[in-house]
């Protein structure tokens, strides 16, 4: 697989990322609360460089924090963004595909749905998300795409925490997964963040 990392994103994580208890990396100042739109645009361009040769018809992400990155990427791909919705109660009307996803940051299980109107067999989908940890969110999104009979063309992640194993498991299943920054190790005490090369 081609070696890919985005230097400017790594530098920003190094400068502004905060290492919290429980292996959580906070990037609220530029990605998850306040958003640096110029950086997001660069990330969108990078995803297009990596996946632009594929016949992508739709970008799929999950609410809420994936949406901004997915929208930035979609401007380059010129395709719609669909964001899977987290719902409290499962919708049994048959109009939606649904899966259960265990949230890493909130430690609870959500029913996540996508309307059948917005995902079909004809779709070639690029999945985009902000973080990849144990891979539960991605596994859920892949299952939604497969339930629709659509094709997973690739997966683009902003920040992968490589030491939590989700990314390697998904690559081992044969999916084309690219992360713009892969954190290999982080130290809660010193705040140091080390990247994979
Ligand atoms: P996974 O399902 O791969 O275990 O976790 C991925 C999801 O959890 C992402 O959609 C992201 O919202 C959230 N997440 C996991 N780890 C982190 C983290 O260290 N920082 C932040 N901000 N979100 C995370």
Coordinates of N, CA and C and ligand atoms in Angstrom, one line a residue:
X1 N 0.8 -1.2 0.0 CA 0.0 0.0 0.0 C 0.9 1.3 0.0
X2 N 0.4 2.2 -0.7 CA 1.1 3.5 -0.8 C 1.2 4.2 0.6
X3 N 2.3 4.8 0.8 CA 2.5 5.5 2.1 C 1.9 6.8 2.0
X4 N 1.0 7.1 3.0 CA 0.3 8.4 2.9 C 0.3 9.1 4.3
X5 N 0.7 10.3 4.4 CA 0.4 11.1 5.6 C 0.4 12.5 5.2
X6 N -0.3 13.3 6.0 CA -0.5 14.7 5.7 C 0.3 15.5 6.7
X7 N 1.4 16.1 6.3 CA 2.3 16.7 7.3 C 1.6 17.8 8.1
X8 N 0.8 18.6 7.4 CA 0.2 19.8 8.0 C -0.7 19.3 9.1
X9 N -1.4 18.2 8.9 CA -2.4 17.7 9.9 C -1.6 17.2 11.1
X10 N -0.5 16.4 10.8 CA 0.3 15.9 11.9 C 0.9 17.1 12.8
X11 N 1.4 18.1 12.1 CA 1.9 19.2 12.8 C 0.8 19.9 13.7
X12 N -0.4 20.0 13.2 CA -1.5 20.6 13.9 C -1.9 19.8 15.1
X13 N -1.9 18.5 14.9 CA -2.2 17.6 16.1 C -1.1 17.7 17.1
X14 N 0.1 17.7 16.7 CA 1.3 17.9 17.6 C 1.1 19.2 18.4
X15 N 0.7 20.3 17.7 CA 0.7 21.6 18.3 C -0.6 21.7 19.2
X16 N -1.7 21.3 18.7 CA -3.0 21.6 19.4 C -3.8 20.4 20.0
X17 N -3.3 19.2 19.7 CA -4.0 18.0 20.2 C -3.8 17.8 21.7
X18 N -4.8 17.4 22.4 CA -4.7 17.2 23.8 C -4.9 15.7 24.1
X19 N -3.9 15.1 24.8 CA -4.1 13.7 25.2 C -4.9 13.6 26.5
X20 N -6.0 12.9 26.4 CA -6.9 12.8 27.6 C -6.9 11.3 28.1
X21 N -7.4 11.1 29.3 CA -7.5 9.8 29.9 C -8.3 8.9 29.0
X22 N -8.0 7.6 29.0 CA -8.8 6.6 28.3 C -8.5 6.6 26.8
X23 N -7.2 7.0 26.4 CA -6.8 7.0 25.0 C -7.6 7.9 24.1
X24 N -8.1 9.0 24.6 CA -8.8 9.9 23.8 C -7.9 11.1 23.4
X25 N -7.9 11.4 22.1 CA -7.2 12.6 21.6 C -8.2 13.7 21.3
X26 N -8.0 14.8 22.0 CA -9.0 15.9 21.7 C -8.4 16.8 20.7
X27 N -9.2 17.1 19.7 CA -8.8 18.1 18.7 C -9.9 19.1 18.5
X28 N -10.4 19.6 19.6 CA -11.6 20.5 19.5 C -11.3 21.8 18.9
X29 N -10.0 22.2 19.0 CA -9.7 23.6 18.5 C -9.6 23.7 17.0
X30 N -9.5 22.6 16.3 CA -9.5 22.7 14.8 C -10.4 21.7 14.0
X31 N -10.9 20.7 14.7 CA -11.7 19.7 14.0 C -13.0 19.3 14.6
X32 N -13.1 19.2 15.9 CA -14.3 18.6 16.6 C -15.2 19.6 17.3
X33 N -14.8 20.9 17.3 CA -15.7 21.8 18.0 C -15.6 23.1 17.2
X34 N -14.4 23.8 17.3 CA -14.1 24.8 16.3 C -13.5 24.1 15.1
X35 N -13.8 24.6 13.9 CA -13.3 24.0 12.7 C -12.4 24.9 11.9
X36 N -11.2 24.4 11.5 CA -10.3 25.2 10.7 C -10.6 24.8 9.2
X37 N -11.3 25.6 8.6 CA -11.9 25.3 7.2 C -10.8 25.1 6.2
X38 N -9.7 25.9 6.3 CA -8.6 25.8 5.3 C -7.9 24.5 5.5
X39 N -7.8 24.0 6.7 CA -7.2 22.7 6.9 C -8.1 21.6 6.4
X40 N -9.4 21.8 6.6 CA -10.4 20.8 6.1 C -10.3 20.7 4.6
X41 N -10.2 21.9 3.9 CA -10.1 21.9 2.5 C -8.9 21.1 2.0
X42 N -7.8 21.3 2.7 CA -6.6 20.6 2.3 C -6.8 19.1 2.5
X43 N -7.5 18.7 3.5 CA -7.8 17.3 3.8 C -8.7 16.7 2.7
X44 N -9.7 17.5 2.3 CA -10.6 17.1 1.2 C -9.8 16.9 -0.1
X45 N -8.8 17.8 -0.4 CA -8.0 17.7 -1.6 C -7.1 16.4 -1.5
X46 N -6.6 16.1 -0.3 CA -5.8 14.9 -0.2 C -6.6 13.7 -0.4
X47 N -7.8 13.6 0.1 CA -8.7 12.5 -0.1 C -9.0 12.3 -1.6
X48 N -9.1 13.4 -2.3 CA -9.4 13.3 -3.7 C -8.2 12.8 -4.4
X49 N -7.0 13.2 -4.0 CA -5.8 12.7 -4.6 C -5.7 11.2 -4.4
X50 N -6.1 10.7 -3.3 CA -6.0 9.3 -2.9 C -7.1 8.4 -3.6
X51 N -8.3 9.0 -3.7 CA -9.4 8.2 -4.2 C -10.1 8.7 -5.4
X52 N -9.6 9.8 -6.0 CA -10.2 10.5 -7.1 C -10.3 9.6 -8.4
X53 N -9.5 8.6 -8.5 CA -9.5 7.7 -9.7 C -10.6 6.7 -9.6
X54 N -11.3 6.6 -8.5 CA -12.4 5.6 -8.3 C -13.7 6.2 -8.7
X55 N -14.6 5.3 -9.1 CA -15.9 5.8 -9.6 C -16.9 6.2 -8.5
X56 N -16.5 7.1 -7.6 CA -17.3 7.4 -6.4 C -18.6 8.1 -6.8
X57 N -19.7 7.7 -6.3 CA -21.0 8.4 -6.5 C -21.5 9.0 -5.2
X58 N -21.0 8.6 -4.1 CA -21.5 9.2 -2.8 C -20.5 9.1 -1.7
X59 N -20.5 10.1 -0.8 CA -19.6 10.0 0.4 C -20.5 9.7 1.6
X60 N -20.2 8.7 2.4 CA -21.0 8.4 3.6 C -20.1 8.7 4.8
X61 N -20.8 9.3 5.8 CA -20.1 9.5 7.1 C -21.2 9.3 8.2
X62 N -20.8 9.6 9.4 CA -21.7 9.5 10.5 C -21.7 10.8 11.3
X63 N -22.9 11.1 11.7 CA -23.0 12.4 12.5 C -22.4 12.2 13.9
X64 N -21.8 13.3 14.4 CA -21.9 14.6 13.9 C -20.5 15.0 13.3
X65 N -19.4 14.5 13.9 CA -18.1 15.1 13.6 C -17.6 14.7 12.3
X66 N -18.1 13.7 11.7 CA -17.6 13.3 10.3 C -18.1 14.3 9.2
X67 N -19.2 15.0 9.5 CA -19.9 15.7 8.4 C -19.0 16.8 7.8
X68 N -18.3 17.6 8.6 CA -17.6 18.7 8.1 C -16.5 18.2 7.1
X69 N -15.8 17.1 7.5 CA -14.7 16.6 6.7 C -15.3 16.0 5.4
X70 N -16.4 15.3 5.5 CA -17.1 14.7 4.4 C -17.5 15.8 3.4
X71 N -18.0 16.9 3.9 CA -18.4 18.0 3.0 C -17.2 18.6 2.3
X72 N -16.1 18.7 3.0 CA -14.9 19.3 2.4 C -14.4 18.4 1.3
X73 N -14.5 17.1 1.5 CA -14.1 16.1 0.5 C -15.0 16.2 -0.7
X74 N -16.3 16.2 -0.4 CA -17.3 16.2 -1.5 C -17.2 17.3 -2.5
X75 N -16.7 18.4 -2.1 CA -16.5 19.5 -3.0 C -15.5 19.2 -4.1
X76 N -14.6 18.3 -3.8 CA -13.6 17.9 -4.8 C -14.2 16.7 -5.7
X77 N -15.0 15.8 -5.0 CA -15.5 14.7 -5.8 C -16.8 15.1 -6.5
X78 N -17.4 16.2 -6.1 CA -18.7 16.6 -6.8 C -19.8 15.6 -6.7
X79 N -19.9 15.0 -5.5 CA -20.9 14.0 -5.2 C -21.6 14.4 -3.9
X80 N -22.8 13.9 -3.7 CA -23.5 14.2 -2.4 C -22.9 13.5 -1.2
X81 N -23.1 14.1 -0.1 CA -22.7 13.5 1.2 C -24.0 12.9 1.9
X82 N -23.9 11.7 2.4 CA -25.0 11.2 3.2 C -24.4 10.9 4.6
X83 N -25.1 11.4 5.6 CA -24.6 11.1 6.9 C -25.5 10.2 7.6
X84 N -25.0 9.1 8.1 CA -25.8 8.1 8.9 C -26.2 8.8 10.2
X85 N -27.5 8.6 10.6 CA -28.0 9.3 11.8 C -28.0 8.3 13.0
X86 N -27.7 8.9 14.1 CA -27.8 8.1 15.4 C -29.2 8.4 15.9
X87 N -29.9 7.3 16.2 CA -31.3 7.5 16.7 C -31.4 6.8 18.0
X88 N -32.2 7.3 18.8 CA -32.5 6.7 20.2 C -33.2 5.4 20.1
X89 N -34.2 5.4 19.2 CA -35.0 4.2 19.1 C -35.0 3.7 17.7
X90 N -34.9 2.4 17.5 CA -34.8 1.9 16.1 C -36.1 2.1 15.3
X91 N -35.9 2.5 14.1 CA -37.0 2.8 13.2 C -37.3 1.5 12.4
X92 N -38.5 1.0 12.7 CA -38.9 -0.3 12.1 C -39.8 -0.2 10.9
X93 N -39.9 1.0 10.3 CA -40.8 1.2 9.2 C -40.3 0.6 7.9
X94 N -39.1 0.0 7.9 CA -38.6 -0.6 6.6 C -38.1 0.4 5.6
X95 N -38.1 1.6 6.0 CA -37.6 2.7 5.0 C -36.1 2.9 5.2
X96 N -35.5 2.3 6.2 CA -34.1 2.6 6.5 C -33.3 1.4 6.6
X97 N -32.0 1.5 6.3 CA -31.1 0.4 6.8 C -30.6 0.8 8.2
X98 N -30.4 -0.2 9.0 CA -30.0 0.2 10.4 C -29.0 -0.8 10.9
X99 N -28.1 -0.3 11.7 CA -27.1 -1.1 12.4 C -26.9 -0.6 13.8
X100 N -26.3 -1.4 14.7 CA -26.0 -0.9 16.0 C -24.5 -0.6 16.1
X101 N -24.1 0.5 16.6 CA -22.7 0.9 16.7 C -22.4 1.3 18.1
X102 N -21.3 0.7 18.7 CA -20.9 1.0 20.0 C -20.0 2.2 19.9
X103 N -20.3 3.3 20.6 CA -19.5 4.5 20.6 C -18.3 4.4 21.5
X104 N -17.2 4.8 20.9 CA -15.9 4.7 21.7 C -15.9 5.8 22.7
X105 N -16.3 7.0 22.3 CA -16.2 8.2 23.2 C -17.3 8.3 24.2
X106 N -18.5 7.8 23.8 CA -19.6 7.9 24.8 C -19.9 6.6 25.5
X107 N -19.3 5.5 25.1 CA -19.5 4.2 25.7 C -20.9 3.8 25.9
X108 N -21.6 3.9 24.7 CA -23.0 3.4 24.7 C -23.3 2.9 23.3
X109 N -24.4 2.2 23.1 CA -24.7 1.7 21.8 C -25.8 2.5 21.1
X110 N -25.5 2.9 19.9 CA -26.5 3.7 19.1 C -27.1 2.8 18.0
X111 N -28.4 3.0 17.7 CA -28.9 2.5 16.4 C -28.6 3.6 15.4
X112 N -28.0 3.2 14.3 CA -27.5 4.1 13.3 C -28.3 3.8 12.0
X113 N -28.9 4.8 11.4 CA -29.7 4.5 10.2 C -29.4 5.4 9.0
X114 N -29.6 4.8 7.9 CA -29.6 5.6 6.6 C -30.9 5.2 5.8
X115 N -31.5 6.2 5.3 CA -32.7 6.0 4.6 C -32.4 5.3 3.3
X116 N -33.3 4.4 2.9 CA -33.1 3.6 1.7 C -33.1 4.5 0.4
X117 N -33.7 5.7 0.6 CA -33.7 6.7 -0.5 C -32.3 7.1 -0.9
X118 N -31.4 7.1 0.0 CA -30.1 7.8 -0.2 C -28.9 6.8 -0.4
X119 N -29.2 5.5 -0.4 CA -28.2 4.5 -0.7 C -28.8 3.4 -1.5
X120 N -28.2 3.1 -2.6 CA -28.8 2.0 -3.4 C -27.7 1.2 -4.0
X121 N -28.1 0.1 -4.6 CA -27.2 -0.9 -5.3 C -26.2 -0.2 -6.3
X122 N -26.7 0.9 -6.9 CA -25.9 1.5 -7.9 C -24.8 2.4 -7.3
X123 N -24.8 2.6 -6.0 CA -23.8 3.5 -5.4 C -22.4 2.9 -5.2
X124 N -21.4 3.7 -5.5 CA -20.0 3.4 -5.2 C -19.6 4.4 -4.1
X125 N -19.3 3.9 -2.9 CA -19.3 4.8 -1.8 C -17.8 5.0 -1.2
X126 N -17.5 6.2 -0.9 CA -16.3 6.5 -0.1 C -16.8 6.9 1.3
X127 N -16.3 6.1 2.3 CA -16.6 6.4 3.7 C -15.5 7.4 4.2
X128 N -16.0 8.4 4.9 CA -15.1 9.4 5.5 C -15.4 9.5 7.0
X129 N -14.4 9.5 7.8 CA -14.7 9.8 9.3 C -13.6 10.6 9.9
X130 N -13.8 11.2 11.0 CA -12.7 12.0 11.7 C -11.7 11.1 12.4
X131 N -12.2 10.1 13.2 CA -11.3 9.3 14.0 C -11.6 7.8 13.7
X132 N -10.5 7.0 13.8 CA -10.6 5.5 13.8 C -9.9 5.0 15.0
X133 N -10.6 4.3 15.8 CA -10.0 3.7 17.0 C -10.1 2.2 17.0
X134 N -11.2 1.6 17.5 CA -11.4 0.2 17.4 C -12.1 -0.3 16.2
X135 N -12.6 0.6 15.4 CA -13.2 0.3 14.1 C -14.7 0.0 14.1
X136 N -15.3 0.2 15.3 CA -16.8 -0.1 15.4 C -17.6 0.8 14.5
X137 N -17.3 2.1 14.4 CA -18.1 3.0 13.6 C -17.9 2.6 12.1
X138 N -16.7 2.3 11.7 CA -16.5 1.9 10.3 C -17.2 0.6 10.0
X139 N -17.1 -0.4 10.9 CA -17.7 -1.7 10.6 C -19.2 -1.5 10.4
X140 N -19.8 -0.6 11.2 CA -21.2 -0.3 11.1 C -21.6 0.4 9.7
X141 N -20.7 1.3 9.3 CA -21.0 2.0 8.0 C -20.8 1.0 6.9
X142 N -19.8 0.2 7.0 CA -19.6 -0.9 5.9 C -20.8 -1.8 5.8
X143 N -21.4 -2.2 7.0 CA -22.6 -3.0 7.0 C -23.8 -2.3 6.4
X144 N -23.9 -1.0 6.6 CA -25.0 -0.3 6.0 C -24.9 -0.3 4.5
X145 N -23.7 -0.1 4.0 CA -23.5 0.0 2.6 C -23.7 -1.4 2.0
X146 N -23.3 -2.4 2.7 CA -23.5 -3.8 2.2 C -25.0 -4.2 2.2
X147 N -25.7 -3.7 3.2 CA -27.2 -4.0 3.3 C -27.9 -3.3 2.1
X148 N -27.3 -2.2 1.6 CA -28.0 -1.6 0.4 C -27.5 -2.2 -0.9
X149 N -26.6 -3.1 -0.8 CA -26.1 -3.7 -2.0 C -25.1 -2.8 -2.8
X150 N -24.7 -1.7 -2.1 CA -23.8 -0.8 -2.8 C -22.3 -1.3 -2.6
X151 N -21.4 -0.6 -3.2 CA -20.0 -1.0 -3.2 C -19.1 0.0 -2.3
X152 N -18.3 -0.6 -1.4 CA -17.4 0.3 -0.7 C -16.1 0.5 -1.5
X153 N -15.9 1.7 -2.0 CA -14.8 1.9 -2.9 C -13.5 2.3 -2.1
X154 N -13.7 2.8 -0.9 CA -12.6 3.2 -0.1 C -13.0 3.9 1.2
X155 N -12.0 4.0 2.1 CA -12.3 4.6 3.4 C -11.2 5.7 3.7
X156 N -11.6 6.9 3.9 CA -10.7 8.0 4.3 C -10.9 8.5 5.7
X157 N -9.9 8.4 6.5 CA -9.9 8.8 7.9 C -9.0 10.0 8.1
X158 N -9.4 10.9 9.0 CA -8.5 12.0 9.3 C -7.4 11.5 10.3
X159 N -7.8 11.0 11.4 CA -6.9 10.6 12.5 C -7.1 9.1 12.9
X160 N -6.2 8.3 12.6 CA -6.3 6.9 13.1 C -5.4 6.7 14.3
X161 N -6.0 6.1 15.3 CA -5.1 5.7 16.5 C -4.7 4.3 16.2
X162 N -3.5 4.1 15.7 CA -3.0 2.8 15.2 C -3.0 1.8 16.2
X163 N -2.7 2.2 17.5 CA -2.5 1.3 18.6 C -3.8 0.6 19.0
X164 N -4.9 1.1 18.5 CA -6.2 0.5 19.0 C -6.7 -0.6 18.0
X165 N -6.0 -0.8 16.9 CA -6.2 -2.0 16.1 C -7.3 -2.0 15.1
X166 N -8.2 -1.0 15.1 CA -9.4 -1.1 14.2 C -8.9 -0.9 12.7
X167 N -8.0 -0.1 12.5 CA -7.5 0.1 11.1 C -6.9 -1.1 10.5
X168 N -6.0 -1.7 11.3 CA -5.3 -2.9 10.7 C -6.3 -4.0 10.4
X169 N -7.4 -4.2 11.3 CA -8.4 -5.2 11.1 C -9.2 -4.9 9.8
X170 N -9.5 -3.7 9.6 CA -10.3 -3.3 8.4 C -9.4 -3.5 7.1
X171 N -8.1 -3.1 7.2 CA -7.2 -3.4 6.0 C -7.1 -4.9 5.8
X172 N -7.1 -5.7 6.8 CA -6.9 -7.1 6.7 C -8.2 -7.7 6.0
X173 N -9.3 -7.0 6.1 CA -10.5 -7.5 5.3 C -10.4 -7.1 3.9
X174 N -9.4 -6.4 3.5 CA -9.2 -6.0 2.0 C -9.7 -4.7 1.6
X175 N -10.2 -3.9 2.6 CA -10.7 -2.5 2.2 C -9.5 -1.6 2.0
X176 N -9.7 -0.7 1.0 CA -8.7 0.4 0.8 C -8.9 1.5 1.8
X177 N -8.1 1.5 2.8 CA -8.2 2.5 3.9 C -7.0 3.4 3.9
X178 N -7.2 4.7 3.9 CA -6.1 5.6 4.0 C -6.4 6.6 5.2
X179 N -5.5 6.8 6.1 CA -5.6 7.7 7.1 C -4.6 8.9 7.0
X180 N -5.0 10.1 7.2 CA -4.1 11.2 6.9 C -3.1 11.4 8.0
X181 N -3.4 10.9 9.2 CA -2.4 10.9 10.3 C -2.7 9.6 11.1
X182 N -1.6 8.8 11.4 CA -1.8 7.6 12.2 C -0.9 7.8 13.5
X183 N -1.6 7.9 14.6 CA -1.0 8.0 15.9 C -0.6 6.6 16.3
X184 N 0.7 6.4 16.6 CA 1.3 5.1 17.0 C 1.2 5.0 18.5
X185 N 1.4 6.1 19.2 CA 1.5 6.0 20.6 C 1.2 7.4 21.2
X186 N 0.6 7.5 22.3 CA 0.4 8.8 22.9 C 0.5 8.7 24.4
X187 N 1.1 9.7 25.1 CA 1.4 9.6 26.5 C 0.6 10.6 27.3
X188 N -0.3 10.1 28.1 CA -1.2 10.9 28.8 C -0.5 11.8 29.8
X189 N 0.6 11.3 30.3 CA 1.3 12.1 31.4 C 2.1 13.3 30.8
X190 N 2.8 13.0 29.6 CA 3.7 14.1 29.1 C 2.9 14.8 27.9
X191 N 1.8 14.2 27.4 CA 1.1 14.9 26.3 C 1.8 14.6 25.0
X192 N 2.9 13.8 25.0 CA 3.6 13.5 23.7 C 2.7 12.6 22.8
X193 N 2.8 12.9 21.5 CA 2.1 12.1 20.5 C 3.1 11.7 19.5
X194 N 3.1 10.4 19.2 CA 4.1 9.8 18.2 C 3.3 9.3 17.0
X195 N 3.8 9.5 15.8 CA 3.1 9.1 14.6 C 3.8 7.9 14.0
X196 N 3.0 7.1 13.3 CA 3.5 5.9 12.6 C 4.1 6.3 11.2
X197 N 5.2 5.7 10.9 CA 5.8 5.9 9.6 C 6.0 4.6 8.8
Ligands
LIG1 P1 -14.2 3.4 16.8 O1 -15.6 3.1 16.4 O2 -13.2 3.2 15.6 O3 -13.7 2.7 18.0 O4 -14.2 4.9 17.1 C1 -14.4 5.9 16.1 C2 -15.4 6.9 16.5 O5 -15.2 7.3 17.9 C3 -15.2 8.2 15.7 O6 -16.4 8.3 14.9 C4 -15.0 9.3 16.7 O7 -16.1 10.1 16.6 C5 -14.9 8.7 18.0 N1 -13.5 8.6 18.5 C6 -12.7 7.5 18.8 N2 -11.6 7.9 19.4 C7 -11.5 9.2 19.5 C8 -10.6 10.2 20.0 O8 -9.5 9.8 20.4 N3 -10.9 11.5 19.9 C9 -12.1 11.9 19.3 N4 -12.3 13.2 19.3 N5 -13.0 11.0 18.8 C10 -12.7 9.7 18.9

